[in-house]
Amino acid sequence: MSDRRRVIKGVPVSAGIVVGRTHLILPGDISVAEVVVPASEVSREITALKKAVDDTVTDLRRLRASAGKNASGPVTKIFDALLLIADDQDFVSKVVDEIATRRRNAGFVYNAMVQQVTDPLKTSKDQYMRQMAGEVDAVAKRVLSHLSGFGQQSKLKFPANTVLVGKSFAPGETLGYRNRKAAGLVVGEGGRNSHMALIARSVMMPVVVVEENWAQIPHDCPIIIDGAAGSVIVHPTEGDVTEYQSLSRKVGAGLATRIKSLTTLPPRTADGVEISVMANLELPGPSDDILAGQRIPVGLYRTEFLYLENDQFPDEELQYEQYAQISEKFEDTTVVLRTFDLGADKVRSGDFMPHEDNPALGWRGIRMMLEMDEVFRTQIRAMLRASVRKNIRILLPMISDVAEVDKARRVISQVMTELHQAKIPYDREIKIGVMIEVPAAALMADQLAPKVDFFSIGTNDLTQYTLSVDRNSTRVVDLYNPLHPAVLSLMKIAVEAAESHHIPVSICGEVAGDPTALPLFVGMGVREFSMGPAKIFDICRLVNRIDSRDARTLSDTIMAGLSGTSVKRKLESFAAALEKQ
Ligand code: PEP
Ligand code: MG
């Protein structure tokens, strides 16, 4: 065994240890198991297929309708194309014949026949053909996900401790695989700040990114992954297995006990300044009760994961239930619900998005919601109905222009009037804030501040847009620096605007949980930080050791110097001095 042992050093993306076996997911592989069905169940498989196709057509029609009157031409066109593909009755009859002849489960036959069509398109030189293959795959995924509620081909669970190995995983796929009990991922592509990474951390699924090495890892072989260290051992020795199994037991117990041990919340700096340490949540998760019990506010709830989990927009009731549940759970504190921030890497091209060469600079966040009128109104209605405990705030993502705030507020007021007329209660004073995550928003912070109740600085996107560095790219990961002076300068503009307009400002990007950066932001005047639950304990403990006056001096010196390397040096020596205290 040991001569095949191979250690791969990758990028640590989501912490945790798995000692298990690999399962390869090839690009475009929808991975439907083949099941032989008895003759008596063939008609059941055929009925299930027809229903799944009908449900897909209904979904797509609903999505097209929900895009509303304002939907732009390309959006309607993409739905029309998807509907033509989904409703191709000639193809459906061929699949039906094949199920009857071969006596295999509907999902397997449908998937195999789709791939026969798309495989040649995927390698075509013609970009249109390749795009077409993506659209057919997107429809097929929808049909298969409807089918998975039926018959033999139900969502098969992976065996315990399965590590999926593949080139890339979209956030929705990551969630889907987690629901099927995959234990961890080894991935070719995706940075620490990608949405795949955020979702993996939120569901506590270990992930290591190994670039092209993923292709060298065999299917169904023993593997160990350590998501905190970024290491992968293929064909580990017995010694490796024993060592990592015991390490994994120690790591497992950590988060709950540590957060519960925090006695003084919110934490205060050494000179008594109160700092709000909040949690970023994506979906109901294992740490919610502990956080709520400790009255830790939810500084960012990424509602788009409700879409990603189901691959469709949840209806008003489903959203209302989720928002009301989280409001109730965190009733002693506050919850910031962000409206759907879809687009870029959070939706597959072809799902309902028109193709864009640069989706991160395209139809995303508030831009999409202002055009998908019905989707936006439905979400606002659900949020307002859930706001009766008066602890919900609404946050608008990807704002790049004051007019977008005006338009969004107009929709919110109209929905409020409707609720009022229908005598449905809601919080009339609900606070509405905006993400500062596009450089334009930071530069216009003085104009935005009078129109909103709070700012939340999204450093993940602010960094990518300010530095022109794709947050998902492993190739330019060294250039992705949220502490770059240009990013810091924009943050400072936003913080000063918030101060002068007397509205709160928080940081909710990943850097909020970076202990080295914390003194700088405290010195800049930020008093609220929202981060992944795993970071909360360390940050609370660190707050107690910082003197806000020293932090102010540090921040002033750094902002006066403004060189990338000197920022890092100064922060490291400040951190070293804190360590010694
Ligand atoms: C951000 O951009 O910093 C942010 C918090 O939003 P998201 O990571 O969901 O884009
Ligand atoms: Mg963002």
XYZ file of C-alpha atoms and ligand atoms in Angstrom:
592
model
C 0.000 0.000 0.000
C 2.705 2.456 1.007
C 4.453 2.550 -2.407
C 1.245 3.980 -3.885
C 0.955 6.552 -1.079
C 0.836 10.054 -2.488
C 0.595 13.349 -0.634
C -0.898 16.328 -2.460
C -0.533 19.787 -0.996
C -3.507 21.891 -1.976
C -5.319 25.049 -0.924
C -7.220 24.767 2.387
C -10.782 25.854 1.635
C -13.050 24.336 4.273
C -11.780 22.791 7.502
C -12.356 19.254 8.742
C -10.938 15.795 8.288
C -12.306 12.849 6.327
C -10.767 9.398 6.279
C -12.622 7.562 3.532
C -12.785 6.518 -0.129
C -12.958 8.510 -3.328
C -15.820 8.812 -5.774
C -14.930 10.530 -9.052
C -17.423 12.991 -10.508
C -16.478 13.644 -14.109
C -17.333 16.924 -15.847
C -20.945 16.839 -16.996
C -21.494 13.614 -15.029
C -24.922 13.731 -13.508
C -24.141 10.416 -11.810
C -27.361 8.458 -11.928
C -27.049 4.847 -10.846
C -28.199 2.105 -13.236
C -30.922 -0.087 -11.762
C -32.563 -3.092 -13.440
C -36.325 -2.788 -12.954
C -38.705 -5.752 -12.898
C -41.263 -5.897 -15.742
C -44.031 -5.039 -13.299
C -42.398 -1.667 -12.543
C -41.607 -0.508 -16.063
C -44.842 1.441 -16.428
C -44.199 3.149 -13.098
C -40.788 4.315 -14.371
C -42.411 5.643 -17.556
C -45.074 7.514 -15.603
C -42.364 8.983 -13.370
C -40.394 10.176 -16.404
C -43.433 11.827 -18.001
C -44.323 13.538 -14.759
C -40.745 14.787 -14.296
C -40.765 16.239 -17.821
C -44.150 17.899 -17.187
C -42.930 19.304 -13.870
C -39.823 20.685 -15.562
C -41.940 22.397 -18.221
C -44.138 23.860 -15.457
C -41.037 25.091 -13.571
C -39.645 26.774 -16.642
C -42.976 28.386 -17.511
C -43.241 29.666 -13.957
C -39.703 31.003 -14.039
C -40.391 32.771 -17.315
C -43.595 34.270 -15.916
C -41.890 35.239 -12.671
C -39.338 37.214 -14.624
C -42.280 39.604 -14.927
C -43.137 42.280 -17.379
C -39.775 43.917 -17.081
C -37.716 40.881 -18.055
C -35.281 41.748 -20.771
C -35.453 40.069 -24.182
C -32.530 37.663 -23.621
C -34.147 36.292 -20.447
C -37.377 35.412 -22.222
C -35.398 33.924 -25.093
C -33.404 31.650 -22.822
C -36.581 30.320 -21.218
C -38.093 29.727 -24.640
C -35.036 27.734 -25.674
C -35.093 25.697 -22.454
C -38.818 25.030 -22.848
C -38.315 23.738 -26.399
C -35.648 21.345 -25.136
C -37.678 20.157 -22.140
C -40.868 19.672 -24.108
C -39.322 17.706 -26.992
C -41.921 14.902 -27.139
C -40.031 12.953 -29.852
C -37.098 12.631 -27.529
C -39.335 11.683 -24.586
C -40.947 8.858 -26.630
C -37.524 7.513 -27.557
C -36.586 7.432 -23.867
C -39.888 5.709 -23.041
C -39.223 3.000 -25.682
C -35.730 2.468 -24.330
C -36.956 2.121 -20.720
C -39.461 -0.505 -21.885
C -36.926 -2.445 -23.982
C -33.943 -2.324 -21.659
C -35.857 -2.399 -18.365
C -33.658 0.155 -16.706
C -34.634 2.990 -14.375
C -35.946 6.134 -16.063
C -33.232 8.430 -14.672
C -30.418 6.275 -15.972
C -31.902 5.879 -19.459
C -32.846 9.549 -19.765
C -29.404 10.663 -18.605
C -27.563 8.268 -20.935
C -29.623 9.396 -23.933
C -29.112 13.074 -23.093
C -25.378 12.514 -22.932
C -25.370 10.804 -26.328
C -26.789 14.064 -27.673
C -24.623 16.487 -25.720
C -21.216 14.762 -25.752
C -20.413 15.670 -29.397
C -21.730 19.228 -28.836
C -19.454 19.758 -25.837
C -16.315 19.349 -27.938
C -17.619 21.308 -30.906
C -15.541 24.248 -32.148
C -18.724 26.263 -32.462
C -19.375 28.268 -29.303
C -23.122 28.197 -29.979
C -23.097 24.373 -29.979
C -21.158 24.256 -26.701
C -23.620 26.671 -25.144
C -26.474 24.521 -26.417
C -24.937 21.486 -24.662
C -24.949 23.479 -21.398
C -28.623 24.330 -21.864
C -29.584 20.698 -22.568
C -27.633 19.625 -19.451
C -29.395 22.264 -17.357
C -32.803 20.965 -18.474
C -31.681 17.357 -17.893
C -30.602 18.190 -14.351
C -34.022 19.607 -13.643
C -35.782 16.549 -15.064
C -33.483 14.265 -13.053
C -34.011 16.202 -9.863
C -37.797 15.846 -10.298
C -37.353 12.170 -11.090
C -35.361 11.602 -7.965
C -38.575 11.733 -5.946
C -39.753 8.564 -7.697
C -39.053 4.872 -7.976
C -35.773 3.040 -7.875
C -33.454 5.800 -8.920
C -34.073 7.867 -5.803
C -31.247 10.133 -4.645
C -28.847 7.384 -3.721
C -26.831 8.262 -0.632
C -23.085 7.905 -0.866
C -21.513 5.362 1.497
C -20.188 6.868 4.754
C -16.994 8.931 4.404
C -17.166 9.314 0.630
C -14.855 12.023 -0.710
C -16.006 13.359 -4.070
C -13.229 14.242 -6.498
C -13.953 16.475 -9.474
C -12.910 19.459 -11.543
C -15.405 21.944 -10.129
C -18.619 21.990 -8.143
C -21.277 24.704 -8.358
C -22.705 25.842 -4.990
C -26.035 24.118 -5.728
C -24.230 20.867 -6.572
C -22.176 21.118 -3.387
C -25.411 21.346 -1.424
C -26.999 18.496 -3.364
C -24.010 16.219 -2.734
C -23.998 17.179 0.926
C -27.666 16.202 1.131
C -26.672 12.854 -0.368
C -24.212 12.518 2.513
C -20.916 13.111 0.694
C -18.361 13.755 3.435
C -15.823 15.983 1.662
C -14.578 17.332 -1.658
C -11.275 17.387 -3.502
C -11.686 19.933 -6.267
C -9.674 21.192 -9.226
C -11.054 24.724 -9.289
C -12.488 27.261 -6.839
C -10.835 29.778 -4.537
C -11.290 30.196 -0.779
C -13.714 33.022 -1.517
C -15.821 31.214 -4.101
C -19.424 30.491 -3.226
C -18.670 26.752 -3.371
C -16.208 27.420 -0.529
C -18.660 29.526 1.476
C -21.371 26.909 1.254
C -18.953 24.092 2.127
C -17.837 25.979 5.240
C -21.414 26.715 6.157
C -22.396 23.035 6.063
C -19.023 22.134 7.619
C -17.931 20.001 4.690
C -14.131 19.675 4.357
C -12.761 20.834 0.991
C -9.262 20.997 -0.512
C -8.527 22.565 -3.920
C -5.699 20.720 -5.724
C -5.766 22.284 -9.209
C -4.961 19.846 -12.035
C -3.937 17.109 -9.540
C -7.590 16.147 -9.146
C -7.368 14.244 -12.427
C -4.625 11.942 -11.043
C -6.748 10.683 -8.155
C -8.306 7.260 -8.859
C -11.942 6.327 -8.363
C -12.832 4.242 -5.299
C -9.468 4.341 -3.553
C -8.606 5.106 0.091
C -8.031 8.802 0.813
C -7.562 11.237 3.699
C -8.327 14.924 3.379
C -7.491 17.626 5.906
C -9.385 20.772 4.912
C -7.657 23.041 7.451
C -4.136 22.062 6.343
C -5.071 21.749 2.666
C -3.577 18.268 2.451
C -4.693 15.139 0.694
C -3.206 11.665 1.135
C -4.108 9.138 -1.559
C -3.583 5.482 -0.556
C -2.662 6.394 3.051
C -0.757 3.975 5.282
C -2.370 2.403 8.342
C -0.329 4.837 10.436
C -1.864 7.799 8.534
C -5.343 6.412 9.087
C -4.861 6.011 12.855
C -3.298 9.458 13.184
C -6.044 11.272 11.246
C -8.884 9.364 12.866
C -7.743 10.521 16.286
C -7.116 14.076 15.019
C -10.619 14.164 13.551
C -12.188 13.200 16.915
C -10.368 16.084 18.624
C -11.342 18.671 15.975
C -15.019 17.554 15.940
C -15.942 18.556 19.482
C -14.609 22.118 19.077
C -17.066 24.744 17.866
C -20.045 24.218 20.172
C -18.081 24.061 23.411
C -15.932 27.026 22.509
C -18.834 29.310 21.577
C -20.744 28.238 24.687
C -17.765 29.171 26.847
C -18.017 32.837 25.797
C -19.432 34.506 28.861
C -19.381 38.194 28.064
C -21.196 38.900 24.846
C -21.014 41.179 23.007
C -17.292 41.435 23.620
C -15.642 44.711 24.581
C -12.207 46.023 23.739
C -9.660 46.454 26.550
C -10.789 50.116 26.824
C -14.477 49.198 26.948
C -15.723 49.703 23.377
C -18.536 47.273 22.542
C -18.001 45.269 19.371
C -20.787 43.274 17.789
C -19.578 39.885 16.559
C -22.230 38.323 14.328
C -22.715 35.177 12.253
C -22.987 34.673 8.496
C -25.499 31.919 7.781
C -26.595 30.363 4.542
C -29.075 27.690 5.543
C -30.457 26.290 8.753
C -27.425 24.511 10.206
C -25.993 22.644 13.157
C -24.637 25.749 14.904
C -27.862 27.856 14.860
C -29.127 26.835 18.293
C -25.778 27.497 19.947
C -25.497 30.923 18.300
C -29.076 31.838 19.177
C -28.561 30.637 22.757
C -25.593 33.004 23.011
C -27.616 35.852 21.441
C -25.150 36.180 18.614
C -26.898 38.206 15.889
C -27.096 36.997 12.287
C -25.240 39.704 10.374
C -25.824 38.142 6.959
C -28.303 35.472 5.907
C -27.618 34.544 2.279
C -31.159 33.667 1.171
C -30.052 32.704 -2.346
C -29.077 29.320 -0.952
C -32.798 28.574 -0.740
C -32.782 28.820 -4.529
C -29.566 26.869 -4.910
C -30.818 24.033 -2.755
C -33.888 23.454 -4.907
C -32.690 24.857 -8.233
C -35.800 27.004 -8.320
C -37.207 30.058 -6.594
C -38.978 29.023 -3.409
C -42.613 30.160 -3.158
C -43.810 32.737 -0.644
C -44.953 30.206 1.958
C -41.698 28.281 1.965
C -39.719 31.512 2.311
C -42.054 32.837 4.981
C -41.612 29.655 7.025
C -37.825 29.834 6.817
C -37.606 33.539 7.639
C -40.150 33.291 10.456
C -38.293 30.300 11.887
C -34.961 32.107 11.931
C -36.575 35.245 13.350
C -38.121 33.164 16.125
C -34.941 31.260 16.845
C -32.947 34.484 17.107
C -35.750 36.415 18.763
C -33.473 37.915 21.432
C -31.274 39.462 18.795
C -31.349 40.561 15.142
C -31.250 38.833 11.748
C -30.145 40.508 8.502
C -31.881 38.811 5.572
C -30.211 39.601 2.276
C -32.438 39.471 -0.814
C -31.428 36.881 -3.439
C -27.903 37.556 -4.676
C -27.948 35.239 -7.676
C -25.815 35.365 -10.788
C -22.063 35.032 -11.329
C -20.902 31.708 -9.859
C -24.140 31.230 -7.912
C -26.158 30.072 -10.922
C -25.198 27.837 -13.821
C -25.342 29.506 -17.194
C -28.309 27.957 -18.981
C -30.296 27.449 -15.779
C -32.299 30.555 -16.447
C -29.490 32.965 -17.120
C -28.662 34.290 -20.534
C -25.063 33.428 -21.436
C -22.630 36.140 -20.346
C -18.921 36.226 -21.027
C -18.282 37.933 -17.676
C -21.125 36.908 -15.375
C -19.554 38.514 -12.281
C -19.879 41.834 -14.107
C -23.278 40.953 -15.446
C -26.812 40.225 -14.391
C -26.440 39.678 -10.679
C -27.953 40.546 -7.300
C -30.228 43.580 -7.231
C -29.897 44.021 -11.007
C -31.618 40.684 -11.546
C -34.215 41.197 -8.823
C -35.327 44.580 -10.132
C -36.050 42.891 -13.460
C -37.579 39.715 -12.002
C -40.336 41.738 -10.493
C -42.526 38.894 -9.213
C -39.614 37.020 -7.643
C -38.498 40.158 -5.817
C -42.008 41.083 -4.607
C -42.630 37.533 -3.397
C -39.418 37.576 -1.402
C -40.089 41.010 0.111
C -43.620 39.914 1.042
C -42.280 36.806 2.782
C -39.627 38.850 4.617
C -42.126 41.499 5.734
C -44.657 38.909 6.914
C -41.872 37.288 8.945
C -40.840 40.631 10.489
C -43.500 40.853 13.216
C -40.974 40.234 15.994
C -39.227 43.395 14.787
C -35.826 41.730 14.702
C -35.492 41.387 10.915
C -33.493 43.725 8.700
C -33.455 43.655 4.873
C -30.180 43.927 2.971
C -29.862 44.671 -0.760
C -26.842 43.131 -2.571
C -24.710 44.434 -5.484
C -25.943 48.014 -5.312
C -23.941 50.169 -7.722
C -26.252 53.135 -8.165
C -28.503 55.261 -5.968
C -31.379 54.691 -8.415
C -31.330 50.972 -7.597
C -31.989 51.773 -3.939
C -34.859 54.079 -4.917
C -36.401 51.381 -7.117
C -36.016 48.654 -4.491
C -37.491 50.895 -1.792
C -40.429 51.670 -4.064
C -41.182 47.960 -4.424
C -40.849 47.493 -0.638
C -43.283 50.386 0.022
C -45.787 48.975 -2.475
C -45.643 45.537 -0.834
C -46.080 47.208 2.573
C -49.220 48.980 1.316
C -50.625 45.681 -0.001
C -49.997 43.984 3.339
C -51.523 46.902 5.200
C -54.662 46.778 3.028
C -54.936 43.036 3.560
C -54.509 43.606 7.331
C -51.438 41.388 7.410
C -49.048 42.511 10.161
C -45.403 43.420 9.528
C -42.714 45.648 11.034
C -43.463 49.143 9.714
C -40.093 50.430 10.874
C -38.101 47.591 9.330
C -34.536 48.653 8.634
C -33.262 48.493 5.060
C -29.549 48.407 4.297
C -27.236 48.007 1.331
C -24.132 45.983 0.652
C -21.082 48.064 -0.091
C -19.359 45.579 -2.365
C -18.964 47.381 -5.668
C -16.414 50.229 -5.776
C -19.133 52.554 -7.131
C -21.180 52.033 -3.954
C -18.213 52.874 -1.732
C -17.461 55.998 -3.763
C -21.130 57.027 -3.591
C -21.497 56.130 0.093
C -22.299 59.728 1.039
C -25.225 59.725 -1.378
C -26.395 56.225 -0.418
C -26.268 56.736 3.359
C -29.262 59.112 3.651
C -31.416 56.586 1.789
C -30.728 53.556 3.986
C -30.561 52.446 7.610
C -27.249 50.581 7.531
C -24.263 49.570 5.428
C -22.715 46.136 5.230
C -19.315 46.023 3.562
C -18.890 42.903 1.419
C -15.144 42.657 1.124
C -15.274 39.445 -0.920
C -16.731 41.228 -3.914
C -15.274 44.648 -3.096
C -11.833 43.047 -3.384
C -12.568 41.265 -6.666
C -14.117 44.341 -8.273
C -11.545 46.834 -6.986
C -8.502 44.784 -7.918
C -10.005 43.082 -11.004
C -9.128 39.724 -9.456
C -11.679 36.950 -9.885
C -12.525 35.617 -6.427
C -12.946 32.104 -7.853
C -9.670 31.905 -9.701
C -6.844 29.853 -8.228
C -4.521 31.299 -10.894
C -4.609 34.839 -9.486
C -5.202 33.893 -5.872
C -1.990 35.653 -4.783
C -3.348 38.930 -6.110
C -6.615 38.580 -4.196
C -5.907 40.801 -1.207
C -8.731 42.350 0.829
C -6.081 44.366 2.692
C -4.826 46.029 -0.489
C -4.634 49.791 0.137
C -7.152 50.452 -2.632
C -9.724 48.201 -0.957
C -8.962 49.740 2.443
C -9.388 53.247 1.040
C -12.833 52.387 -0.325
C -13.820 50.813 2.975
C -12.722 53.933 4.803
C -14.861 56.126 2.553
C -17.888 53.957 3.373
C -17.137 53.900 7.117
C -16.745 57.690 7.247
C -19.969 58.225 5.297
C -21.813 55.916 7.684
C -20.371 57.795 10.662
C -21.309 61.202 9.349
C -24.873 60.048 8.557
C -25.153 58.208 11.890
C -25.932 54.800 10.459
C -24.251 51.542 11.530
C -21.695 49.886 9.269
C -20.559 46.280 9.451
C -18.105 44.101 7.561
C -19.524 40.777 6.384
C -16.900 39.539 3.899
C -14.503 36.757 4.892
C -11.893 39.234 6.128
C -14.230 40.094 9.051
C -13.042 36.840 10.624
C -9.344 37.505 10.011
C -7.677 38.095 13.395
C -4.725 39.991 11.898
C -7.006 42.478 10.186
C -9.358 43.064 13.129
C -7.305 45.812 14.890
C -7.109 47.784 11.650
C -10.886 47.736 11.178
C -11.573 48.566 14.821
C -9.148 51.474 14.412
C -11.008 52.557 11.281
C -14.190 52.833 13.366
C -15.991 49.599 12.444
C -17.936 48.186 15.399
C -19.793 45.277 13.772
C -18.303 42.172 12.191
C -20.163 39.250 10.660
C -18.353 35.991 9.918
C -18.599 32.222 9.524
C -19.545 30.672 12.906
C -16.187 28.873 13.123
C -14.386 32.233 13.496
C -16.565 33.753 16.217
C -14.810 32.359 19.260
C -11.296 33.493 18.271
C -12.485 36.939 17.207
C -14.424 37.520 20.459
C -11.369 36.563 22.478
C -9.153 38.862 20.443
C -11.497 41.851 20.799
C -10.878 41.839 24.578
C -7.144 42.310 24.023
C -7.352 45.248 21.605
C -7.230 48.831 22.877
C -9.275 50.885 20.415
C -6.947 53.892 20.837
C -3.892 51.844 19.786
C -5.983 50.417 16.972
C -6.825 53.973 15.815
C -3.118 54.880 15.726
C -2.383 51.676 13.800
C -5.125 52.416 11.306
C -4.007 56.041 10.833
C -0.411 54.934 10.202
C -1.461 52.246 7.771
C -3.827 54.509 5.863
C -1.121 57.188 5.618
C 1.468 54.733 4.271
C -0.685 52.889 1.765
C 1.681 50.277 0.436
C 0.481 46.665 0.173
C 3.520 45.094 1.821
C 3.741 47.677 4.588
C 0.076 47.008 5.523
C 0.884 43.345 6.039
C 4.100 44.070 7.987
C 2.429 46.565 10.303
C -0.513 44.275 10.998
C 1.785 41.349 11.737
C 3.872 43.302 14.225
C 0.705 44.640 15.946
C -0.596 41.043 16.182
C 2.732 39.857 17.604
C 2.569 42.557 20.301
C -0.981 41.445 21.205
C 0.206 37.829 21.455
C 2.796 38.858 24.052
C 0.245 40.598 26.298
C -19.164 39.768 -0.003
O -19.157 39.971 -1.223
O -18.232 40.090 0.759
C -20.312 39.083 0.621
C -20.402 38.967 1.920
O -21.251 38.531 -0.206
P -21.039 37.147 -1.001
O -19.791 36.507 -0.491
O -22.247 36.330 -0.760
O -20.916 37.592 -2.420
Mg -20.939 39.727 -2.393
